[in-house]
mmCIF file of C-alpha atoms in Angstrom:
data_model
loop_
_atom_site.group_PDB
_atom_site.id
_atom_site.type_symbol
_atom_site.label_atom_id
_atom_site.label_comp_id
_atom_site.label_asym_id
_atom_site.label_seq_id
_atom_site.Cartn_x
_atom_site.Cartn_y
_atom_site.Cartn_z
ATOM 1 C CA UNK J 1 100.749 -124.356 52.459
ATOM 2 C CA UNK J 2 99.282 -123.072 48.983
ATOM 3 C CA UNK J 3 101.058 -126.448 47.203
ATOM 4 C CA UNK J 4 99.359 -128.848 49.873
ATOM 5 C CA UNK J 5 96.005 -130.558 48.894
ATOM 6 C CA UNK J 6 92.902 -130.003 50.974
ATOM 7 C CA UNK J 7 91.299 -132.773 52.248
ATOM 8 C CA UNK J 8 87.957 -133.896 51.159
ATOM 9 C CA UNK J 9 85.342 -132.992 53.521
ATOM 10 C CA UNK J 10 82.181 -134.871 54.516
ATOM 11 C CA UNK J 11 78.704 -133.627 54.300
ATOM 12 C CA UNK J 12 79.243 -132.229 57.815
ATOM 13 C CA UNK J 13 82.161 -130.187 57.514
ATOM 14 C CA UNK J 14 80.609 -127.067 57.386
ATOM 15 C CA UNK J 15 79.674 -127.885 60.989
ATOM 16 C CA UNK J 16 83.443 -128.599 61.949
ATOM 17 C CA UNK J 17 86.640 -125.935 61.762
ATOM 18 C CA UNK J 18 88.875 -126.174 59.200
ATOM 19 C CA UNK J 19 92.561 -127.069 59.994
ATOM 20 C CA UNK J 20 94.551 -124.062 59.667
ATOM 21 C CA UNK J 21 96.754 -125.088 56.983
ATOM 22 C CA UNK J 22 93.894 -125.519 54.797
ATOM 23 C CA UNK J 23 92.069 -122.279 56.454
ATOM 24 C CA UNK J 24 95.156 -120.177 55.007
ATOM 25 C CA UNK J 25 95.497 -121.667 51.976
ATOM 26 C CA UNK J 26 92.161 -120.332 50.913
ATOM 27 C CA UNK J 27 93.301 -116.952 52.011
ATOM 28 C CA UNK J 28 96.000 -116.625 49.812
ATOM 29 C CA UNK J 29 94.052 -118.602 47.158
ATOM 30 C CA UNK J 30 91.449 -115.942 47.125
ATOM 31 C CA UNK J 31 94.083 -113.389 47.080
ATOM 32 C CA UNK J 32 95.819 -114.868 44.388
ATOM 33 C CA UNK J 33 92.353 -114.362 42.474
ATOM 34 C CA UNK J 34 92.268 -110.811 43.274
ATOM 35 C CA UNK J 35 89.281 -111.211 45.255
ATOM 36 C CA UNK J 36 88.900 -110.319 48.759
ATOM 37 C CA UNK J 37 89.944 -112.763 51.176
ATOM 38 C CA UNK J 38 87.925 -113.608 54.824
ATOM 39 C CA UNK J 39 89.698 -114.640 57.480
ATOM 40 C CA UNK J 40 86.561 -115.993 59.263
ATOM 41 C CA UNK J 41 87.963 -119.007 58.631
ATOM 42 C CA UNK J 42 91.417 -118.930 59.533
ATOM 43 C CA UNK J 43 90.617 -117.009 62.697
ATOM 44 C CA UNK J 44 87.719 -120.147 63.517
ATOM 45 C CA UNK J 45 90.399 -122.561 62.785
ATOM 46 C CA UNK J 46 93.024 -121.102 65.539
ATOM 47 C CA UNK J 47 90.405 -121.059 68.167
ATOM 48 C CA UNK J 48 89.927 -117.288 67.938
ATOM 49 C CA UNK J 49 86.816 -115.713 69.155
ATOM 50 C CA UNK J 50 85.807 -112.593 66.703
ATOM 51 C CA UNK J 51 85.143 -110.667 69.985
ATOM 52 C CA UNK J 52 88.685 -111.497 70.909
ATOM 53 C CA UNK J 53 91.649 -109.095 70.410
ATOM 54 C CA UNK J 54 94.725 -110.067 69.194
ATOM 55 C CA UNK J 55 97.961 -107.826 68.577
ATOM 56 C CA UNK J 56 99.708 -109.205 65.624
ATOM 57 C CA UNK J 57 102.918 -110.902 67.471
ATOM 58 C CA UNK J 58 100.125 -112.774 69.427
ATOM 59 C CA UNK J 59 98.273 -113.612 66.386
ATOM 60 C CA UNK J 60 101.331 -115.091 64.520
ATOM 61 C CA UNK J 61 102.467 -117.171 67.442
ATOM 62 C CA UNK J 62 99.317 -118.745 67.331
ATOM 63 C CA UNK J 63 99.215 -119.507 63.297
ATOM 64 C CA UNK J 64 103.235 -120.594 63.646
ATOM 65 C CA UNK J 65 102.106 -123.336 66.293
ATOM 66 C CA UNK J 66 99.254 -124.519 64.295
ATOM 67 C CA UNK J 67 101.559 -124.692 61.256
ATOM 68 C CA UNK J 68 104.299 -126.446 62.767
ATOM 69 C CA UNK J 69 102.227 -129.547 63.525
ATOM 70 C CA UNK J 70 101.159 -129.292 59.594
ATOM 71 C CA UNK J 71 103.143 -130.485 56.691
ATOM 72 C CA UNK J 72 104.057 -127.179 55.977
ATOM 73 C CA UNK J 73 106.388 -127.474 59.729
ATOM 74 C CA UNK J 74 109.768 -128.778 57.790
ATOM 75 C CA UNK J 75 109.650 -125.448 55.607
ATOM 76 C CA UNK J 76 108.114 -123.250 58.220
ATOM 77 C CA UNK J 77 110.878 -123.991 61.098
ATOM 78 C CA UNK J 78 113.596 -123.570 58.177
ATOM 79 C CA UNK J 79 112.283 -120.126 57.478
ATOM 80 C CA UNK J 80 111.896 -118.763 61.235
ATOM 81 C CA UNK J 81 113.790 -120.598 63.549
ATOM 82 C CA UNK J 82 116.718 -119.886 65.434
ATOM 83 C CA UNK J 83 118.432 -120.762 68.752
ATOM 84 C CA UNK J 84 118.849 -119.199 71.799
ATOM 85 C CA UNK J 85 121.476 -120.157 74.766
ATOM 86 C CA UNK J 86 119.749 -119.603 78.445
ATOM 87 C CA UNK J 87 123.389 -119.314 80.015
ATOM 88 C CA UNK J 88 124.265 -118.987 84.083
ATOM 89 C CA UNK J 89 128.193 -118.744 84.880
ATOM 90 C CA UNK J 90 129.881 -117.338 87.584
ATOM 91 C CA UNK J 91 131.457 -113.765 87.264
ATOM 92 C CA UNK J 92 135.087 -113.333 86.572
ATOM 93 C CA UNK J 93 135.597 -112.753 90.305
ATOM 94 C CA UNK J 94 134.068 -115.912 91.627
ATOM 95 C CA UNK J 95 135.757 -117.769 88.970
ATOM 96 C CA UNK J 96 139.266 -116.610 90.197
ATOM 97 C CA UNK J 97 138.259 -117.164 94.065
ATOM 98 C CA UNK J 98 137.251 -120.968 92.915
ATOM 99 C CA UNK J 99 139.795 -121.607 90.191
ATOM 100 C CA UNK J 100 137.552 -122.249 87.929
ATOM 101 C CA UNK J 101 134.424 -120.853 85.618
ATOM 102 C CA UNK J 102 130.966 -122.971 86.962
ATOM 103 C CA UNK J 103 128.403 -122.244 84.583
ATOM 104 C CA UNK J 104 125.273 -124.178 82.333
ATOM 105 C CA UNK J 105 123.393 -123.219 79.642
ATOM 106 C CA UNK J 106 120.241 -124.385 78.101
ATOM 107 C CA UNK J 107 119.452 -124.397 74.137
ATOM 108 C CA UNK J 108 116.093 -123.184 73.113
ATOM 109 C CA UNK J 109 114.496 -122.439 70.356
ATOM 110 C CA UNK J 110 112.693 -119.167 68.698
ATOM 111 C CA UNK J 111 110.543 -117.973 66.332
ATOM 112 C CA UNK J 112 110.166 -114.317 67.185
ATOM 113 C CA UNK J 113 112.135 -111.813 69.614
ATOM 114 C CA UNK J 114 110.142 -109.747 72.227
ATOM 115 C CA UNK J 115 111.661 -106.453 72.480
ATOM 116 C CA UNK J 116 111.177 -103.480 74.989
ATOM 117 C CA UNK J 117 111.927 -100.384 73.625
ATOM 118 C CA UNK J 118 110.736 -98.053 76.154
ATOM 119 C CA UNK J 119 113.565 -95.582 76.370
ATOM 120 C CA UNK J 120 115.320 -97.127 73.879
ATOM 121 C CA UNK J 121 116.701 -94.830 70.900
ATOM 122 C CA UNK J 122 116.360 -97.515 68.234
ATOM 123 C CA UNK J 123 116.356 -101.207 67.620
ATOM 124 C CA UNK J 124 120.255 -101.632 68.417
ATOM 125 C CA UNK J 125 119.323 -100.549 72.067
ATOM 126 C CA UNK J 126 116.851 -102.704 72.388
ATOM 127 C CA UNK J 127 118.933 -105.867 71.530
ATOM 128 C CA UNK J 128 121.412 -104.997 73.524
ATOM 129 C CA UNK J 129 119.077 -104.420 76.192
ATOM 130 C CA UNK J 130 117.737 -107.981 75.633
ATOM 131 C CA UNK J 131 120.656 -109.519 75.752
ATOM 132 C CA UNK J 132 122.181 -107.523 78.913
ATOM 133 C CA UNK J 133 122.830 -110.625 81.697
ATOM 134 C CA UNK J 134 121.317 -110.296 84.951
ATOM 135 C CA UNK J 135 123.926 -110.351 88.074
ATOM 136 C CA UNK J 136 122.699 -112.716 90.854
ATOM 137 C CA UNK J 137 124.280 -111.545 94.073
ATOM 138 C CA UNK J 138 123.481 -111.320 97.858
ATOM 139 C CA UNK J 139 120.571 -113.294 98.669
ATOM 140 C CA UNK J 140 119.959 -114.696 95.198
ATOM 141 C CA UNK J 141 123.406 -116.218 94.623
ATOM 142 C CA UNK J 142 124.075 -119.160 92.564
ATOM 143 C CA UNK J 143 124.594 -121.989 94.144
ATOM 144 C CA UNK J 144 126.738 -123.723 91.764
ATOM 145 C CA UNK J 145 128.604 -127.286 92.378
ATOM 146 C CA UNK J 146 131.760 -125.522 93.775
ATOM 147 C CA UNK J 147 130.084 -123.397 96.317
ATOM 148 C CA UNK J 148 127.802 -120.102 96.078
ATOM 149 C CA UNK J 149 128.924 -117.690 94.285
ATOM 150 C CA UNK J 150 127.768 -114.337 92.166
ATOM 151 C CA UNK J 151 126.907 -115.219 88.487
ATOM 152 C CA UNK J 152 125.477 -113.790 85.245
ATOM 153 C CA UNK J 153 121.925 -115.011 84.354
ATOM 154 C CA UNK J 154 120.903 -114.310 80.312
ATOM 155 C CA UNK J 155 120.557 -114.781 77.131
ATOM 156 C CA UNK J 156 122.583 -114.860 73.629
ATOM 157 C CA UNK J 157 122.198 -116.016 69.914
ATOM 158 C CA UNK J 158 123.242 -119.297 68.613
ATOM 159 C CA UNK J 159 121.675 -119.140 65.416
ATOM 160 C CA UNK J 160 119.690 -116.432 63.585
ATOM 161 C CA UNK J 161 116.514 -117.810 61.030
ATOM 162 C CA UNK J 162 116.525 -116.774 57.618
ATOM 163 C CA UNK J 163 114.047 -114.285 58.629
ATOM 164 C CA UNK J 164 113.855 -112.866 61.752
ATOM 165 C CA UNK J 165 110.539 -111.362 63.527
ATOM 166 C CA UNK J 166 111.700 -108.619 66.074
ATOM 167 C CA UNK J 167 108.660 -107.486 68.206
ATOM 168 C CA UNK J 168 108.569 -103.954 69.340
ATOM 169 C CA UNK J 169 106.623 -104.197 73.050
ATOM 170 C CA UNK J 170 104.758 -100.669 72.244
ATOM 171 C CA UNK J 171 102.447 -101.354 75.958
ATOM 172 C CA UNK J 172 103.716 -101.906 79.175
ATOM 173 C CA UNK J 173 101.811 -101.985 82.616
ATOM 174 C CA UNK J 174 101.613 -98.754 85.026
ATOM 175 C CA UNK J 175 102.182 -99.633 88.423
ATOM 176 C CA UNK J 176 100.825 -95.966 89.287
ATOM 177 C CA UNK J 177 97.393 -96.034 87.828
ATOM 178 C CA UNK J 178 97.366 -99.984 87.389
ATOM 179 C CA UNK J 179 96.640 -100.407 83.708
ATOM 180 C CA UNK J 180 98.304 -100.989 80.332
ATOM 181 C CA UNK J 181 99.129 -98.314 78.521
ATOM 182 C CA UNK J 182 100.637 -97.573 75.111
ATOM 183 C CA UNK J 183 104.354 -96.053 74.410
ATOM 184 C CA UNK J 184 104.775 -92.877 72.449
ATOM 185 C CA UNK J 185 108.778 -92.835 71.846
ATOM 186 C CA UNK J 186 110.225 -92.751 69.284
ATOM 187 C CA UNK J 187 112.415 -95.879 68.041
ATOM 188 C CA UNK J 188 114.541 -95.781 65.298
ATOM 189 C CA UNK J 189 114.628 -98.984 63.122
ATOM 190 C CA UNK J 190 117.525 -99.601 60.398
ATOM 191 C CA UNK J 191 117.343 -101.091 56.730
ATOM 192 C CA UNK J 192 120.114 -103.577 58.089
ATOM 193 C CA UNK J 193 121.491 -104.919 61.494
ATOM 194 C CA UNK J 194 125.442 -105.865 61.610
ATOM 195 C CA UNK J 195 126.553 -108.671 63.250
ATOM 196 C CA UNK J 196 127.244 -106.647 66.621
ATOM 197 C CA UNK J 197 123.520 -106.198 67.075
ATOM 198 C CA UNK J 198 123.466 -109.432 67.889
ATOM 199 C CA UNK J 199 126.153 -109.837 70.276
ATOM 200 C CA UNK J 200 126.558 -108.581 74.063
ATOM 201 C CA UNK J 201 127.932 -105.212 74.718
ATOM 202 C CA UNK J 202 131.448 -105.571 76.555
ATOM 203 C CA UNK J 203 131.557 -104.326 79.790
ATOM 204 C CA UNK J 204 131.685 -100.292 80.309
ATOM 205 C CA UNK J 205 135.292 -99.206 81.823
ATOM 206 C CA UNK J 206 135.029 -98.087 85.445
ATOM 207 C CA UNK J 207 135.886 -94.536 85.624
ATOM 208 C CA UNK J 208 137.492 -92.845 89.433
ATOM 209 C CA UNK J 209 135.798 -89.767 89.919
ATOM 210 C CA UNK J 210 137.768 -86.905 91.933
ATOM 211 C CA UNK J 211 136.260 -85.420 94.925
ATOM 212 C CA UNK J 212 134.853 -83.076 93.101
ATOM 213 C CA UNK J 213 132.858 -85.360 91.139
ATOM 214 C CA UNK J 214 134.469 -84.723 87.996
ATOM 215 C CA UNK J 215 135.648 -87.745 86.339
ATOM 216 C CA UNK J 216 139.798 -88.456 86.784
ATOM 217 C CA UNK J 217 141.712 -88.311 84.035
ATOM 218 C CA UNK J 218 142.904 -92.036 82.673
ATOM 219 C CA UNK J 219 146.217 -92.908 85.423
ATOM 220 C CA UNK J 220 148.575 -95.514 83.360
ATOM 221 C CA UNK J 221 149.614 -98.642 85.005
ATOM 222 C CA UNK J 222 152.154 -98.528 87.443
ATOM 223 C CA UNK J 223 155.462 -99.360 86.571
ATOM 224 C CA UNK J 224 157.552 -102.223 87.648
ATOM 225 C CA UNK J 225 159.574 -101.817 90.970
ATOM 226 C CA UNK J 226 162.530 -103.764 89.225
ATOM 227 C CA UNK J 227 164.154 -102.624 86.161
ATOM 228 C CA UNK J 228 166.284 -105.386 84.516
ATOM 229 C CA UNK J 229 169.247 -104.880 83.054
ATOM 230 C CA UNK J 230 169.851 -106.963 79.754
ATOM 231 C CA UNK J 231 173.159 -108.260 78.576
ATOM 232 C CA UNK J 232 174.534 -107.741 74.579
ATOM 233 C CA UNK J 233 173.198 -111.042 73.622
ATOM 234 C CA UNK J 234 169.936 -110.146 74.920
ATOM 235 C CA UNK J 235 169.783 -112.274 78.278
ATOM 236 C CA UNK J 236 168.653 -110.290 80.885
ATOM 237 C CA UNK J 237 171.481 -110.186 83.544
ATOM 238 C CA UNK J 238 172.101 -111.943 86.761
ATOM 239 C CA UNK J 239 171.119 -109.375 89.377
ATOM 240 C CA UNK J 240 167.803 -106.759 89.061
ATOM 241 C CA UNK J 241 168.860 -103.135 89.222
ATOM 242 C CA UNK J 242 166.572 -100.876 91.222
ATOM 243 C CA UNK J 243 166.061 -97.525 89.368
ATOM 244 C CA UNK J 244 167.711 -94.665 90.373
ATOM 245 C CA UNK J 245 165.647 -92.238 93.008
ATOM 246 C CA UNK J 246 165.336 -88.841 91.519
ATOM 247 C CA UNK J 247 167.689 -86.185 93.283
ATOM 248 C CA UNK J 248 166.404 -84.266 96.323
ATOM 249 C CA UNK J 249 165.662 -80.677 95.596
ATOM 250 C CA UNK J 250 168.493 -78.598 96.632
ATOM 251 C CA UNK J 251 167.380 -76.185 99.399
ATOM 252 C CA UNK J 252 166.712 -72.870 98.904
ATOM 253 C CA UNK J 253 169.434 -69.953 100.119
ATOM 254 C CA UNK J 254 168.910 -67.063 101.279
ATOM 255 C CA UNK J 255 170.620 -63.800 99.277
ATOM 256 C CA UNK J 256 173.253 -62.249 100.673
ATOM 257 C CA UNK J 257 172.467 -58.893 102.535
ATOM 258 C CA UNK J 258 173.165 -56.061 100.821
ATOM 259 C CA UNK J 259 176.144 -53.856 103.082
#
């Protein structure tokens, strides 16, 4: 943006917005110069009002669109975007009942990730949160090509940018008192992310509960009812050999009476 050269400018042009482009490459001009830098005009240029509030993730959406139809887009989109997959397959139950896996995805792409981080202990949780599917069941089952059927509705990461913009959702609605209002927890965000961040949480194990609501202690799998016998070359042998039923319990006998 800084490299590009402004246009020249009729005698009228004080009369007309500036393109944004050239709107922020007098702000950093003038802060290059140690002076202080306006943003009159860059704020004119997007079409915001100086009575209007904007949160900064709001605020940078609107300068990245402007941008991208500049000639700074090329460089801009290499910088900040990524891909997202929109994906919608059936669950691994449906996909056995129909002998196969229907599903369809959509690419799309991003320049900034909306996260909510109410109850959320730091930014980890929130991705994972984000990228949690969505079961469709009952009433709002997919119907797919092969039939209805209960499916997984989400999202997931193609490609990360260079840089990525994670936005922190710090308001939410209230339902109760019906109006916005601003979250006070406490998230925890990380000098780095691993790769894991970024990819969906495998499914938690289902855990039995006894009746006394305790949770059951892990039960291995059950064993085969055939036990095979194998030969000395290692071939298992012609005929399976049932295993051997554990004794019965001898009964218990009386002692003798004394005389």
């Amino acid at each position: 943006v800084v490299e590009t050269p402004a246009p020249r400018r009729g005698p009228l042009a004080r009369f007309r917005p500036m393109a944004p482009a050239r709107a922020l490459r007098g702000v950093f001009a003038r802060l290059g110069a140690n002076a202080t830098a306006a943003t009159n005009g860059l704020t004119r240029a997007l079409g915001v009002s100086g009575w209007q509030q904007q949160d900064a993730q709001e605020y940078l959406r609107l300068l990245v669109g402007a941008l991208l139809d500049a000639e700074a887009g090329p460089a801009l989109k290499a910088c900040y975007e990524g891909r997202l997959e929109n994906y919608l397959e059936a669950t691994d139950d449906e996909a056995e009942r129909l002998g196969r896996r229907p599903s369809r995805t959509r690419p799309e792409p991003f320049y900034d990730v909306s996260l909510d981080v109410a109850g959320r202990a730091d930014v980890g949780a929130a991705l994972q949160a984000y990228l949690e599917p969505e079961l469709m069941a009952g009433e709002n089952r997919w119907k797919s090509d092969d039939g209805p059927c209960d499916a997984l509705r989400g999202v997931r990461f193609d490609a990360l940018p260079p840089v990525l913009v994670l936005h922190l959702k710090r308001f939410e609605y209230d339902y109760n008192y019906d109006e916005v209002r601003k979250l006070g927890d406490r998230v925890d965000v990380p000098f780095a992310l691993g790769r894991a961040a970024f990819e969906p949480a495998p499914p938690a194990e289902e855990t039995i509960a006894d009746p006394d609501g305790e949770p059951a202690e892990a039960v291995a799998p059950a064993a085969a009812e055939d036990s095979v016998e194998v030969d000395a070359d290692g071939e298992p042998a012609a005929e399976a050999v049932a295993p051997a039923k554990p004794a019965a319990p001898a009964e218990a006998v009386a002692p003798a009476a004394a005389p």
